[in-house]
PDB file of C-alpha atoms in Angstrom:
ATOM      1  CA  MET A   1      -0.241  -0.290  -0.111  1.00 41.00           C
ATOM      2  CA  PRO A   2       1.390   3.459  -0.979  1.00 44.00           C
ATOM      3  CA  GLY A   3       2.119   5.789   2.238  1.00 44.00           C
ATOM      4  CA  LYS A   4       0.262   8.728   3.029  1.00 44.00           C
ATOM      5  CA  ASP A   5       2.385  11.246   1.635  1.00 47.00           C
ATOM      6  CA  SER A   6       2.133   9.343  -2.131  1.00 48.00           C
ATOM      7  CA  LEU A   7       1.029  11.453  -4.936  1.00 50.00           C
ATOM      8  CA  ARG A   8      -2.297  10.737  -6.171  1.00 52.00           C
ATOM      9  CA  SER A   9      -3.988  11.632  -8.783  1.00 50.00           C
ATOM     10  CA  ALA A  10      -7.680  13.921  -9.199  1.00 52.00           C
ATOM     11  CA  ASN A  11      -9.588  10.777  -8.277  1.00 54.00           C
ATOM     12  CA  ASP A  12      -7.391   9.903  -5.400  1.00 56.00           C
ATOM     13  CA  GLN A  13      -5.493   7.011  -7.121  1.00 54.00           C
ATOM     14  CA  PRO A  14      -1.488   7.076  -6.582  1.00 58.00           C
ATOM     15  CA  LEU A  15       0.013   8.377  -9.607  1.00 54.00           C
ATOM     16  CA  SER A  16       3.028   6.334 -11.647  1.00 62.00           C
ATOM     17  CA  THR A  17       6.069   7.935 -12.298  1.00 64.00           C
ATOM     18  CA  ASP A  18       5.034   8.414 -15.820  1.00 64.00           C
ATOM     19  CA  ASN A  19       1.688   9.884 -15.258  1.00 67.00           C
ATOM     20  CA  LEU A  20       3.700  12.413 -12.849  1.00 63.00           C
ATOM     21  CA  CYS A  21       5.439  13.370 -16.005  1.00 69.00           C
ATOM     22  CA  LEU A  22       2.745  13.722 -18.274  1.00 70.00           C
ATOM     23  CA  CYS A  23       0.726  16.043 -15.287  1.00 67.00           C
ATOM     24  CA  LEU A  24       3.814  18.266 -14.975  1.00 67.00           C
ATOM     25  CA  ILE A  25       4.191  18.237 -18.739  1.00 71.00           C
ATOM     26  CA  GLU A  26       0.579  19.364 -18.732  1.00 70.00           C
ATOM     27  CA  ALA A  27       0.522  21.773 -15.997  1.00 67.00           C
ATOM     28  CA  LEU A  28       3.774  23.827 -17.396  1.00 68.00           C
ATOM     29  CA  GLN A  29       1.795  24.351 -20.431  1.00 75.00           C
ATOM     30  CA  ASP A  30      -1.053  25.887 -18.834  1.00 73.00           C
ATOM     31  CA  THR A  31      -1.082  29.652 -19.408  1.00 80.00           C
ATOM     32  CA  ALA A  32      -1.779  30.656 -15.535  1.00 75.00           C
ATOM     33  CA  VAL A  33       1.014  28.494 -14.471  1.00 69.00           C
ATOM     34  CA  ILE A  34       3.485  30.160 -17.384  1.00 71.00           C
ATOM     35  CA  GLU A  35       2.456  33.615 -15.934  1.00 73.00           C
ATOM     36  CA  LYS A  36       3.182  32.563 -12.571  1.00 72.00           C
ATOM     37  CA  ILE A  37       6.449  31.086 -13.006  1.00 68.00           C
ATOM     38  CA  LYS A  38       7.676  34.243 -15.275  1.00 72.00           C
ATOM     39  CA  GLU A  39       6.421  36.544 -12.303  1.00 70.00           C
ATOM     40  CA  ILE A  40       8.409  34.333  -9.695  1.00 67.00           C
ATOM     41  CA  THR A  41      11.503  34.280 -12.411  1.00 67.00           C
ATOM     42  CA  ARG A  42      10.960  38.224 -12.550  1.00 67.00           C
ATOM     43  CA  LYS A  43      10.768  38.904  -9.229  1.00 67.00           C
ATOM     44  CA  ASP A  44      13.800  36.779  -8.457  1.00 70.00           C
ATOM     45  CA  ARG A  45      15.775  38.240 -11.156  1.00 70.00           C
ATOM     46  CA  GLU A  46      15.098  41.652  -9.819  1.00 74.00           C
ATOM     47  CA  GLU A  47      15.841  40.822  -6.264  1.00 74.00           C
ATOM     48  CA  ILE A  48      19.094  39.259  -7.497  1.00 66.00           C
ATOM     49  CA  ALA A  49      20.152  42.438  -9.663  1.00 70.00           C
ATOM     50  CA  ASP A  50      19.314  44.683  -6.621  1.00 73.00           C
ATOM     51  CA  LEU A  51      21.755  42.817  -4.157  1.00 71.00           C
ATOM     52  CA  ALA A  52      24.550  42.585  -7.118  1.00 68.00           C
ATOM     53  CA  VAL A  53      24.436  46.173  -7.472  1.00 73.00           C
ATOM     54  CA  GLN A  54      24.339  46.686  -3.521  1.00 76.00           C
ATOM     55  CA  LYS A  55      27.268  44.509  -3.358  1.00 71.00           C
ATOM     56  CA  TYR A  56      29.449  45.467  -6.108  1.00 74.00           C
ATOM     57  CA  ALA A  57      28.309  49.192  -5.663  1.00 77.00           C
ATOM     58  CA  GLN A  58      30.124  49.195  -2.312  1.00 79.00           C
ATOM     59  CA  ARG A  59      33.211  47.584  -4.087  1.00 77.00           C
ATOM     60  CA  ILE A  60      33.445  49.926  -6.932  1.00 79.00           C
ATOM     61  CA  LYS A  61      33.289  52.924  -4.020  1.00 83.00           C
ATOM     62  CA  ARG A  62      35.881  51.278  -2.414  1.00 84.00           C
ATOM     63  CA  LEU A  63      38.095  50.913  -5.807  1.00 85.00           C
ATOM     64  CA  GLU A  64      37.111  54.639  -6.417  1.00 87.00           C
ATOM     65  CA  ASP A  65      38.421  55.488  -2.660  1.00 89.00           C
ATOM     66  CA  HIS A  66      41.485  53.905  -3.223  1.00 89.00           C
ATOM     67  CA  ILE A  67      41.892  55.473  -6.901  1.00 91.00           C
ATOM     68  CA  ALA A  68      41.547  58.724  -5.303  1.00 90.00           C
ATOM     69  CA  ALA A  69      44.073  58.154  -2.743  1.00 91.00           C
ATOM     70  CA  GLN A  70      46.588  56.731  -4.860  1.00 91.00           C
ATOM     71  CA  ASP A  71      46.259  59.742  -7.247  1.00 91.00           C
ATOM     72  CA  LYS A  72      46.503  61.953  -4.774  1.00 92.00           C
ATOM     73  CA  LYS A  73      49.664  60.138  -3.640  1.00 92.00           C
ATOM     74  CA  ILE A  74      51.033  60.254  -6.994  1.00 93.00           C
ATOM     75  CA  LYS A  75      50.308  64.010  -7.450  1.00 92.00           C
ATOM     76  CA  ASP A  76      52.238  64.757  -4.408  1.00 92.00           C
ATOM     77  CA  MET A  77      55.255  62.821  -5.665  1.00 93.00           C
ATOM     78  CA  GLU A  78      54.862  64.579  -8.998  1.00 91.00           C
ATOM     79  CA  GLU A  79      54.813  68.007  -7.282  1.00 91.00           C
ATOM     80  CA  VAL A  80      57.630  66.890  -4.823  1.00 93.00           C
ATOM     81  CA  MET A  81      59.539  65.867  -8.053  1.00 92.00           C
ATOM     82  CA  ASN A  82      59.019  68.828 -10.068  1.00 88.00           C
ATOM     83  CA  SER A  83      60.028  71.052  -7.063  1.00 91.00           C
ATOM     84  CA  LEU A  84      63.252  68.955  -7.105  1.00 92.00           C
ATOM     85  CA  GLU A  85      63.875  69.222 -10.747  1.00 92.00           C
ATOM     86  CA  ALA A  86      63.388  73.279 -10.703  1.00 92.00           C
ATOM     87  CA  LYS A  87      66.144  73.544  -7.978  1.00 94.00           C
ATOM     88  CA  LEU A  88      68.509  71.025  -9.867  1.00 95.00           C
ATOM     89  CA  ASP A  89      67.881  73.672 -12.973  1.00 95.00           C
ATOM     90  CA  ASP A  90      68.377  76.483 -11.054  1.00 95.00           C
ATOM     91  CA  GLN A  91      71.639  75.167  -9.740  1.00 95.00           C
ATOM     92  CA  GLU A  92      72.939  74.164 -13.194  1.00 96.00           C
ATOM     93  CA  GLN A  93      72.183  77.280 -14.579  1.00 96.00           C
ATOM     94  CA  TYR A  94      73.816  78.938 -11.809  1.00 95.00           C
ATOM     95  CA  SER A  95      77.168  77.077 -12.878  1.00 96.00           C
ATOM     96  CA  ARG A  96      76.499  78.560 -16.087  1.00 96.00           C
ATOM     97  CA  ARG A  97      76.095  82.079 -15.487  1.00 95.00           C
ATOM     98  CA  THR A  98      79.656  83.232 -16.698  1.00 97.00           C
ATOM     99  CA  SER A  99      79.583  81.331 -19.918  1.00 97.00           C
ATOM    100  CA  VAL A 100      77.835  82.240 -23.221  1.00 97.00           C
ATOM    101  CA  ARG A 101      77.649  80.474 -26.668  1.00 97.00           C
ATOM    102  CA  ILE A 102      78.627  82.145 -29.724  1.00 97.00           C
ATOM    103  CA  SER A 103      77.177  80.460 -33.341  1.00 96.00           C
ATOM    104  CA  GLY A 104      78.389  81.327 -36.677  1.00 95.00           C
ATOM    105  CA  ILE A 105      82.233  80.938 -36.185  1.00 95.00           C
ATOM    106  CA  LYS A 106      83.514  79.528 -39.255  1.00 93.00           C
ATOM    107  CA  GLU A 107      84.679  76.073 -38.411  1.00 93.00           C
ATOM    108  CA  THR A 108      88.333  74.791 -40.054  1.00 91.00           C
ATOM    109  CA  PRO A 109      90.433  71.894 -39.130  1.00 88.00           C
ATOM    110  CA  THR A 110      92.954  74.254 -38.189  1.00 92.00           C
ATOM    111  CA  GLU A 111      91.320  77.057 -36.478  1.00 93.00           C
ATOM    112  CA  ASN A 112      92.117  78.767 -33.276  1.00 96.00           C
ATOM    113  CA  VAL A 113      89.018  78.968 -31.615  1.00 95.00           C
ATOM    114  CA  ARG A 114      90.248  81.477 -28.775  1.00 96.00           C
ATOM    115  CA  GLU A 115      91.409  83.852 -31.181  1.00 96.00           C
ATOM    116  CA  GLU A 116      88.334  84.020 -33.488  1.00 95.00           C
ATOM    117  CA  ALA A 117      85.976  84.335 -30.334  1.00 96.00           C
ATOM    118  CA  THR A 118      88.197  87.600 -29.504  1.00 96.00           C
ATOM    119  CA  LYS A 119      88.160  89.024 -32.570  1.00 96.00           C
ATOM    120  CA  VAL A 120      84.178  88.856 -32.212  1.00 97.00           C
ATOM    121  CA  PHE A 121      84.583  90.318 -28.499  1.00 97.00           C
ATOM    122  CA  THR A 122      87.056  92.954 -30.284  1.00 96.00           C
ATOM    123  CA  THR A 123      84.506  94.136 -32.624  1.00 96.00           C
ATOM    124  CA  LEU A 124      82.347  94.853 -30.064  1.00 96.00           C
ATOM    125  CA  GLY A 125      84.999  96.783 -28.365  1.00 96.00           C
ATOM    126  CA  LEU A 126      85.240  94.352 -25.278  1.00 97.00           C
ATOM    127  CA  ASN A 127      88.393  92.500 -23.954  1.00 96.00           C
ATOM    128  CA  PRO A 128      86.805  89.968 -21.623  1.00 97.00           C
ATOM    129  CA  SER A 129      88.901  87.908 -19.682  1.00 97.00           C
ATOM    130  CA  ILE A 130      88.204  84.294 -20.789  1.00 97.00           C
ATOM    131  CA  ASN A 131      88.802  81.105 -18.390  1.00 96.00           C
ATOM    132  CA  ARG A 132      87.550  78.321 -20.804  1.00 96.00           C
ATOM    133  CA  ILE A 133      86.476  78.079 -24.723  1.00 97.00           C
ATOM    134  CA  HIS A 134      85.831  75.433 -26.876  1.00 96.00           C
ATOM    135  CA  ARG A 135      83.138  74.023 -29.549  1.00 96.00           C
ATOM    136  CA  VAL A 136      80.430  71.831 -28.062  1.00 95.00           C
ATOM    137  CA  GLY A 137      78.660  68.706 -29.234  1.00 90.00           C
ATOM    138  CA  PRO A 138      79.848  66.234 -32.001  1.00 90.00           C
ATOM    139  CA  LYS A 139      81.178  67.103 -35.556  1.00 87.00           C
ATOM    140  CA  ALA A 140      78.899  66.687 -38.169  1.00 86.00           C
ATOM    141  CA  GLU A 141      79.284  67.169 -41.910  1.00 85.00           C
ATOM    142  CA  GLY A 142      77.326  70.579 -43.249  1.00 84.00           C
ATOM    143  CA  THR A 143      77.268  71.872 -39.692  1.00 90.00           C
ATOM    144  CA  VAL A 144      78.944  74.724 -37.493  1.00 93.00           C
ATOM    145  CA  ARG A 145      79.345  73.858 -33.800  1.00 95.00           C
ATOM    146  CA  PRO A 146      78.646  76.679 -31.529  1.00 96.00           C
ATOM    147  CA  VAL A 147      81.745  77.956 -29.386  1.00 97.00           C
ATOM    148  CA  LEU A 148      81.649  78.029 -25.563  1.00 98.00           C
ATOM    149  CA  VAL A 149      83.139  80.628 -23.885  1.00 98.00           C
ATOM    150  CA  GLN A 150      83.386  80.772 -19.731  1.00 97.00           C
ATOM    151  CA  PHE A 151      84.597  84.149 -18.559  1.00 98.00           C
ATOM    152  CA  THR A 152      86.581  84.482 -15.440  1.00 97.00           C
ATOM    153  CA  ASN A 153      83.986  86.462 -13.960  1.00 96.00           C
ATOM    154  CA  PHE A 154      80.107  87.568 -14.289  1.00 96.00           C
ATOM    155  CA  PRO A 155      80.794  91.534 -15.083  1.00 97.00           C
ATOM    156  CA  ASP A 156      82.598  90.361 -18.462  1.00 97.00           C
ATOM    157  CA  LYS A 157      79.849  87.928 -19.311  1.00 96.00           C
ATOM    158  CA  ASP A 158      77.400  90.644 -18.114  1.00 95.00           C
ATOM    159  CA  ALA A 159      79.116  93.421 -20.276  1.00 96.00           C
ATOM    160  CA  VAL A 160      79.279  90.996 -23.885  1.00 96.00           C
ATOM    161  CA  MET A 161      75.511  89.963 -23.350  1.00 95.00           C
ATOM    162  CA  LYS A 162      74.430  93.757 -23.091  1.00 94.00           C
ATOM    163  CA  LYS A 163      76.329  94.791 -26.606  1.00 95.00           C
ATOM    164  CA  ARG A 164      75.772  91.647 -28.370  1.00 94.00           C
ATOM    165  CA  ARG A 165      72.998  93.180 -30.687  1.00 92.00           C
ATOM    166  CA  ASP A 166      75.892  95.360 -32.155  1.00 94.00           C
ATOM    167  CA  LEU A 167      77.013  92.426 -33.900  1.00 94.00           C
ATOM    168  CA  ARG A 168      73.672  92.603 -36.163  1.00 91.00           C
ATOM    169  CA  THR A 169      75.110  95.464 -38.539  1.00 92.00           C
ATOM    170  CA  MET A 170      78.830  94.363 -38.209  1.00 94.00           C
ATOM    171  CA  MET A 171      78.604  90.568 -37.986  1.00 95.00           C
ATOM    172  CA  PRO A 172      75.071  89.570 -38.973  1.00 94.00           C
ATOM    173  CA  ASN A 173      76.048  86.087 -39.494  1.00 94.00           C
ATOM    174  CA  ILE A 174      77.548  86.222 -35.587  1.00 96.00           C
ATOM    175  CA  PHE A 175      74.890  85.505 -32.398  1.00 96.00           C
ATOM    176  CA  ILE A 176      75.567  85.206 -29.172  1.00 97.00           C
ATOM    177  CA  ASN A 177      73.499  83.856 -26.255  1.00 96.00           C
ATOM    178  CA  GLU A 178      73.688  82.694 -22.629  1.00 96.00           C
ATOM    179  CA  ASP A 179      74.629  78.976 -22.014  1.00 97.00           C
ATOM    180  CA  LEU A 180      71.109  77.486 -20.939  1.00 97.00           C
ATOM    181  CA  THR A 181      70.376  74.137 -19.651  1.00 96.00           C
ATOM    182  CA  ARG A 182      68.779  71.787 -21.468  1.00 94.00           C
ATOM    183  CA  LYS A 183      65.469  72.223 -20.131  1.00 95.00           C
ATOM    184  CA  ARG A 184      65.672  76.114 -20.874  1.00 96.00           C
ATOM    185  CA  SER A 185      67.139  76.012 -24.189  1.00 96.00           C
ATOM    186  CA  LYS A 186      64.124  73.965 -24.905  1.00 96.00           C
ATOM    187  CA  ILE A 187      61.766  76.355 -24.177  1.00 96.00           C
ATOM    188  CA  MET A 188      63.864  79.260 -25.440  1.00 95.00           C
ATOM    189  CA  TYR A 189      63.453  77.491 -28.631  1.00 95.00           C
ATOM    190  CA  GLU A 190      59.779  76.988 -28.401  1.00 96.00           C
ATOM    191  CA  ALA A 191      59.317  80.561 -27.474  1.00 96.00           C
ATOM    192  CA  ARG A 192      61.561  81.533 -30.688  1.00 95.00           C
ATOM    193  CA  ARG A 193      59.243  79.589 -32.696  1.00 95.00           C
ATOM    194  CA  LYS A 194      56.209  81.260 -31.372  1.00 95.00           C
ATOM    195  CA  LYS A 195      57.320  84.490 -31.803  1.00 95.00           C
ATOM    196  CA  ARG A 196      58.040  83.202 -35.856  1.00 95.00           C
ATOM    197  CA  GLU A 197      54.421  82.748 -35.642  1.00 95.00           C
ATOM    198  CA  GLY A 198      53.514  85.807 -34.361  1.00 95.00           C
ATOM    199  CA  ASN A 199      52.239  84.672 -31.025  1.00 95.00           C
ATOM    200  CA  ILE A 200      54.780  86.476 -29.068  1.00 96.00           C
ATOM    201  CA  LYS A 201      56.332  90.057 -29.791  1.00 95.00           C
ATOM    202  CA  GLY A 202      59.815  89.061 -28.079  1.00 95.00           C
ATOM    203  CA  VAL A 203      61.883  86.611 -26.418  1.00 96.00           C
ATOM    204  CA  TRP A 204      65.117  86.843 -24.511  1.00 95.00           C
ATOM    205  CA  SER A 205      67.288  85.601 -21.623  1.00 94.00           C
ATOM    206  CA  ALA A 206      68.545  87.460 -18.625  1.00 92.00           C
ATOM    207  CA  ASP A 207      70.954  85.892 -16.450  1.00 92.00           C
ATOM    208  CA  GLY A 208      69.542  82.818 -17.234  1.00 93.00           C
ATOM    209  CA  ARG A 209      66.030  83.790 -16.901  1.00 94.00           C
ATOM    210  CA  ILE A 210      63.703  83.421 -20.206  1.00 95.00           C
ATOM    211  CA  CYS A 211      61.718  86.429 -20.985  1.00 96.00           C
ATOM    212  CA  ILE A 212      59.132  87.109 -23.280  1.00 96.00           C
ATOM    213  CA  GLN A 213      57.044  90.084 -24.398  1.00 95.00           C
ATOM    214  CA  ASP A 214      53.396  89.335 -25.571  1.00 95.00           C
ATOM    215  CA  ASN A 215      51.651  91.466 -28.030  1.00 94.00           C
ATOM    216  CA  GLU A 216      50.491  93.728 -25.216  1.00 93.00           C
ATOM    217  CA  LYS A 217      54.230  94.592 -24.721  1.00 93.00           C
ATOM    218  CA  ILE A 218      53.635  93.039 -21.135  1.00 95.00           C
ATOM    219  CA  VAL A 219      56.766  90.972 -20.209  1.00 95.00           C
ATOM    220  CA  HIS A 220      56.607  87.654 -18.376  1.00 95.00           C
ATOM    221  CA  TYR A 221      59.213  85.397 -17.126  1.00 94.00           C
ATOM    222  CA  ILE A 222      58.421  81.743 -18.295  1.00 94.00           C
ATOM    223  CA  THR A 223      59.889  78.733 -16.225  1.00 92.00           C
ATOM    224  CA  THR A 224      57.973  75.731 -17.721  1.00 92.00           C
ATOM    225  CA  LEU A 225      56.812  74.828 -21.323  1.00 92.00           C
ATOM    226  CA  ARG A 226      53.411  74.770 -19.834  1.00 90.00           C
ATOM    227  CA  GLU A 227      53.607  78.229 -18.848  1.00 92.00           C
ATOM    228  CA  LEU A 228      54.965  78.942 -22.630  1.00 93.00           C
ATOM    229  CA  ASN A 229      51.885  77.248 -24.191  1.00 91.00           C
ATOM    230  CA  HIS A 230      49.663  79.907 -22.669  1.00 88.00           C
ATOM    231  CA  TRP A 231      50.206  81.913 -25.744  1.00 91.00           C
TER     232      TRP A 231
END
């Protein structure tokens, strides 16, 4: 005899396995049953989705907080690095404060660079005391390397810088510029390009500081390319 918990048919007869399967199939084809299953499934899906959103929202918030903290650390480190680089650049530029670079002096295999540079200074009516003098950069066919001149004192260098513009009429192919660090040379190069394009009116250096004159004739001191990009 079947137990009291055995499944029975509508006429209270025990259901065989085959009959049970048939009943289930028939029930699953019933429109009301299908709609009820859809409703339960949709509800469960929404509940699961809500739980997932809550769970991952917390994780995302923690990740965002972590990323924000890391970004702040990186920004602080960048500020420290920029400050250190600026200080090192200032120190390097200070070591060059008695030096100038002369461009345009013809280069020959048997040249006497000191003698050629002295001719330039004599043309300016100057007789500065020179500590060291030599060409800079590797030799390359078709190019003329600039001449680096280090004076024994700053006043001699300052006097040369103040009179260098006189070369425009006396030696138009010779140019004298301050001996700038690589960073400042790049800024100067970009500033001259902006001058050629008409974005600024003038550019020069004074005791290692790069100065530009905007089209309103206002002078600005530039220390970074980012500052220069304003124009």
